[in-house]
Amino acid sequence: MYIPKYFKVTNEDEIREFIQLNSFGTLVTTKKGRPIATHLPMQLVQKEALYITGHMAYGNPQWRTFETAEEVLVMFQGPHAYVSSSWYEHENVPTWNYQAVHIYGKASILSDKELEQDLQRLLHKYENHRETPILWEKLSPVLLEKELKGIVGFKIKVEEIQAAYKLSQNRNEKDYQNIIEELHNEKDINAKALAEIMKNREK
């Protein structure tokens, strides 16, 4: 990923938090030279090394590319929005603000036990705060056995992380504040979310 110096992020804790908050990502591999992509909820897991984990339908042919793939790519994206140059003090061109993280690594298939553990973590993350959470232990063994047959779990050992936060860091203070205000005034929920991110990063 091309990252100008203004927008490069290297703080590992910050990147991990970003992935946790924007964990619906895109997994990219290749088959006979052609890119294949699947959009999936994934998790960041620290074991003896750092891993991205997830699962996909058994019928999805992408998991069969893991064995021969030297490297796979996972992309996570946060809120993004158009930035009008009419918001600047001086004449310039429009641009687009965004946050993105690319992860490269080696993929492999999870064992049955590892897949169950990963699904338990996934349910806990998205269900535990609910009034009537649907957790692993509440689901019937018959249903679980049936559903597990239809999916394949995977893990990707993280070998390289690239992170770009293009948030108008190269603008002067007056432009920066005006961009935040104008993004807040946009109807697009992505623009409003980006404004909050820019405001919080300023602090």
Short mmCIF file of C-alpha atoms in Angstrom, two decimals:
data_model
loop_
_atom_site.label_atom_id
_atom_site.label_comp_id
_atom_site.label_asym_id
_atom_site.label_seq_id
_atom_site.Cartn_x
_atom_site.Cartn_y
_atom_site.Cartn_z
CA MET A 1 0.00 0.00 0.00
CA TYR A 2 1.36 3.41 -0.93
CA ILE A 3 1.59 5.52 2.26
CA PRO A 4 2.94 9.10 2.21
CA LYS A 5 4.95 9.90 5.36
CA TYR A 6 2.25 12.20 6.78
CA PHE A 7 -0.25 9.35 6.92
CA LYS A 8 1.85 6.37 8.01
CA VAL A 9 0.87 4.75 11.32
CA THR A 10 3.28 2.48 13.18
CA ASN A 11 1.89 2.36 16.73
CA GLU A 12 1.01 -1.31 17.20
CA ASP A 13 -1.51 -0.75 19.99
CA GLU A 14 -3.33 1.83 17.89
CA ILE A 15 -3.43 -0.50 14.90
CA ARG A 16 -4.72 -3.40 17.00
CA GLU A 17 -7.50 -1.21 18.39
CA PHE A 18 -8.42 -0.14 14.86
CA ILE A 19 -8.71 -3.77 13.73
CA GLN A 20 -10.87 -4.66 16.73
CA LEU A 21 -13.23 -1.79 15.88
CA ASN A 22 -13.26 -2.44 12.12
CA SER A 23 -12.99 -6.23 12.06
CA PHE A 24 -15.15 -6.88 8.99
CA GLY A 25 -12.36 -7.13 6.46
CA THR A 26 -11.44 -8.41 3.02
CA LEU A 27 -9.28 -11.50 2.52
CA VAL A 28 -7.40 -11.61 -0.80
CA THR A 29 -5.59 -14.59 -2.33
CA THR A 30 -4.86 -15.67 -5.89
CA LYS A 31 -5.73 -18.71 -7.98
CA LYS A 32 -3.85 -19.23 -11.22
CA GLY A 33 -2.81 -15.59 -11.16
CA ARG A 34 -6.33 -14.24 -10.65
CA PRO A 35 -7.18 -12.39 -7.39
CA ILE A 36 -9.96 -13.85 -5.20
CA ALA A 37 -11.55 -11.82 -2.39
CA THR A 38 -13.98 -12.68 0.40
CA HIS A 39 -15.53 -10.22 2.86
CA LEU A 40 -15.51 -11.65 6.37
CA PRO A 41 -15.62 -10.87 10.09
CA MET A 42 -12.15 -11.62 11.43
CA GLN A 43 -10.37 -11.47 14.76
CA LEU A 44 -6.93 -10.49 15.97
CA VAL A 45 -5.53 -13.21 18.24
CA GLN A 46 -2.26 -13.17 20.16
CA LYS A 47 -0.74 -16.61 20.71
CA GLU A 48 2.92 -17.50 20.30
CA ALA A 49 2.65 -15.00 17.43
CA LEU A 50 0.02 -12.54 16.17
CA TYR A 51 -2.74 -14.06 14.02
CA ILE A 52 -5.82 -13.01 12.08
CA THR A 53 -8.51 -15.69 12.39
CA GLY A 54 -11.87 -16.29 10.77
CA HIS A 55 -14.02 -18.75 8.86
CA MET A 56 -15.78 -19.04 5.52
CA ALA A 57 -18.30 -21.31 3.86
CA TYR A 58 -17.00 -24.76 2.93
CA GLY A 59 -18.34 -24.14 -0.56
CA ASN A 60 -16.14 -21.05 -0.96
CA PRO A 61 -13.16 -22.20 -3.09
CA GLN A 62 -10.84 -19.56 -1.64
CA TRP A 63 -9.76 -21.63 1.37
CA ARG A 64 -8.32 -24.21 -1.02
CA THR A 65 -5.77 -21.61 -2.19
CA PHE A 66 -4.16 -21.38 1.26
CA GLU A 67 -1.94 -24.40 0.80
CA THR A 68 -0.19 -23.06 -2.27
CA ALA A 69 -0.30 -19.34 -1.41
CA GLU A 70 3.05 -17.98 -0.28
CA GLU A 71 1.29 -14.94 1.13
CA VAL A 72 -2.24 -13.64 1.61
CA LEU A 73 -3.54 -10.11 2.10
CA VAL A 74 -6.16 -8.96 4.60
CA MET A 75 -7.57 -5.42 4.38
CA PHE A 76 -9.47 -3.53 7.07
CA GLN A 77 -11.08 -0.16 6.41
CA GLY A 78 -12.58 2.47 8.69
CA PRO A 79 -14.85 5.44 7.93
CA HIS A 80 -13.96 7.43 4.80
CA ALA A 81 -15.28 10.63 3.23
CA TYR A 82 -14.85 13.18 0.46
CA VAL A 83 -13.05 16.37 1.49
CA SER A 84 -13.92 19.44 -0.56
CA SER A 85 -11.12 21.91 -1.24
CA SER A 86 -13.68 24.68 -0.69
CA TRP A 87 -13.04 24.01 3.02
CA TYR A 88 -9.42 25.20 2.76
CA GLU A 89 -8.05 28.70 3.28
CA HIS A 90 -6.19 28.62 -0.03
CA GLU A 91 -6.90 27.20 -3.47
CA ASN A 92 -6.25 23.48 -3.76
CA VAL A 93 -7.86 20.29 -5.08
CA PRO A 94 -10.40 18.00 -3.34
CA THR A 95 -9.29 14.74 -1.73
CA TRP A 96 -10.57 11.74 0.22
CA ASN A 97 -9.85 10.97 3.88
CA TYR A 98 -9.77 7.39 5.15
CA GLN A 99 -8.21 4.81 7.46
CA ALA A 100 -6.93 1.48 6.17
CA VAL A 101 -4.79 -1.38 7.44
CA HIS A 102 -3.22 -4.06 5.24
CA ILE A 103 -1.86 -7.28 6.73
CA TYR A 104 0.31 -9.81 4.93
CA GLY A 105 0.90 -13.32 6.20
CA LYS A 106 0.77 -17.07 5.68
CA ALA A 107 -2.66 -18.74 5.91
CA SER A 108 -3.47 -22.20 7.21
CA ILE A 109 -6.58 -24.17 8.18
CA LEU A 110 -7.77 -24.30 11.80
CA SER A 111 -8.24 -27.65 13.49
CA ASP A 112 -11.76 -28.53 14.68
CA LYS A 113 -10.86 -27.53 18.24
CA GLU A 114 -9.26 -24.26 17.13
CA LEU A 115 -12.33 -23.43 15.04
CA GLU A 116 -14.65 -24.00 18.01
CA GLN A 117 -12.50 -21.77 20.19
CA ASP A 118 -12.47 -19.08 17.54
CA LEU A 119 -16.26 -19.19 17.15
CA GLN A 120 -16.65 -18.98 20.92
CA ARG A 121 -14.52 -15.80 20.95
CA LEU A 122 -16.51 -14.37 18.04
CA LEU A 123 -19.87 -14.96 19.74
CA HIS A 124 -18.59 -13.54 23.00
CA LYS A 125 -17.42 -10.35 21.26
CA TYR A 126 -20.70 -9.67 19.46
CA GLU A 127 -23.26 -11.26 21.80
CA ASN A 128 -22.07 -11.02 25.40
CA HIS A 129 -23.29 -7.43 25.93
CA ARG A 130 -26.82 -8.21 24.71
CA GLU A 131 -29.81 -8.74 26.97
CA THR A 132 -30.30 -12.32 25.76
CA PRO A 133 -26.90 -13.29 24.27
CA ILE A 134 -26.58 -16.28 21.96
CA LEU A 135 -23.37 -17.85 23.24
CA TRP A 136 -21.72 -21.11 22.26
CA GLU A 137 -22.81 -22.99 25.35
CA LYS A 138 -26.45 -22.04 24.76
CA LEU A 139 -26.60 -23.57 21.29
CA SER A 140 -27.65 -27.20 20.91
CA PRO A 141 -24.93 -29.76 20.02
CA VAL A 142 -27.07 -30.96 17.10
CA LEU A 143 -27.20 -27.48 15.58
CA LEU A 144 -23.50 -26.86 16.16
CA GLU A 145 -22.48 -30.14 14.58
CA LYS A 146 -24.60 -29.37 11.54
CA GLU A 147 -23.32 -25.81 11.11
CA LEU A 148 -19.66 -26.70 11.68
CA LYS A 149 -19.78 -29.04 8.71
CA GLY A 150 -20.58 -26.08 6.48
CA ILE A 151 -17.61 -23.87 7.33
CA VAL A 152 -13.81 -23.87 7.26
CA GLY A 153 -11.75 -21.96 9.84
CA PHE A 154 -8.44 -20.31 9.03
CA LYS A 155 -5.62 -18.42 10.68
CA ILE A 156 -3.11 -16.05 9.15
CA LYS A 157 0.23 -15.58 10.86
CA VAL A 158 0.90 -11.85 10.67
CA GLU A 159 4.22 -11.12 8.97
CA GLU A 160 3.79 -7.49 7.91
CA ILE A 161 1.41 -4.67 8.84
CA GLN A 162 0.87 -1.51 6.80
CA ALA A 163 -1.39 1.22 8.17
CA ALA A 164 -2.48 4.49 6.56
CA TYR A 165 -4.63 7.13 8.28
CA LYS A 166 -5.20 9.95 5.80
CA LEU A 167 -6.85 12.47 8.11
CA SER A 168 -5.69 15.86 6.84
CA GLN A 169 -2.54 15.77 8.96
CA ASN A 170 -0.81 17.82 6.26
CA ARG A 171 -3.26 20.73 6.56
CA ASN A 172 -2.80 23.78 8.79
CA GLU A 173 -4.74 24.10 12.04
CA LYS A 174 -7.45 26.37 10.61
CA ASP A 175 -8.08 24.03 7.65
CA TYR A 176 -8.08 21.00 9.96
CA GLN A 177 -10.72 22.48 12.24
CA ASN A 178 -12.84 23.57 9.30
CA ILE A 179 -12.68 20.09 7.76
CA ILE A 180 -13.92 18.58 11.03
CA GLU A 181 -16.81 21.04 11.16
CA GLU A 182 -17.79 20.51 7.54
CA LEU A 183 -17.63 16.72 7.86
CA HIS A 184 -19.93 16.96 10.89
CA ASN A 185 -22.41 18.88 8.73
CA GLU A 186 -22.49 16.24 6.00
CA LYS A 187 -25.47 13.85 5.80
CA ASP A 188 -23.21 10.82 5.25
CA ILE A 189 -22.69 8.83 8.46
CA ASN A 190 -19.15 7.98 7.34
CA ALA A 191 -18.30 11.68 7.16
CA LYS A 192 -19.67 12.29 10.65
CA ALA A 193 -17.74 9.32 12.03
CA LEU A 194 -14.55 10.54 10.37
CA ALA A 195 -15.04 13.97 11.90
CA GLU A 196 -15.17 12.39 15.36
CA ILE A 197 -12.02 10.40 14.67
CA MET A 198 -10.17 13.53 13.55
CA LYS A 199 -11.40 15.45 16.58
CA ASN A 200 -10.33 12.70 18.99
CA ARG A 201 -6.91 12.31 17.37
CA GLU A 202 -6.33 16.00 17.81
CA LYS A 203 -6.70 15.55 21.57
#
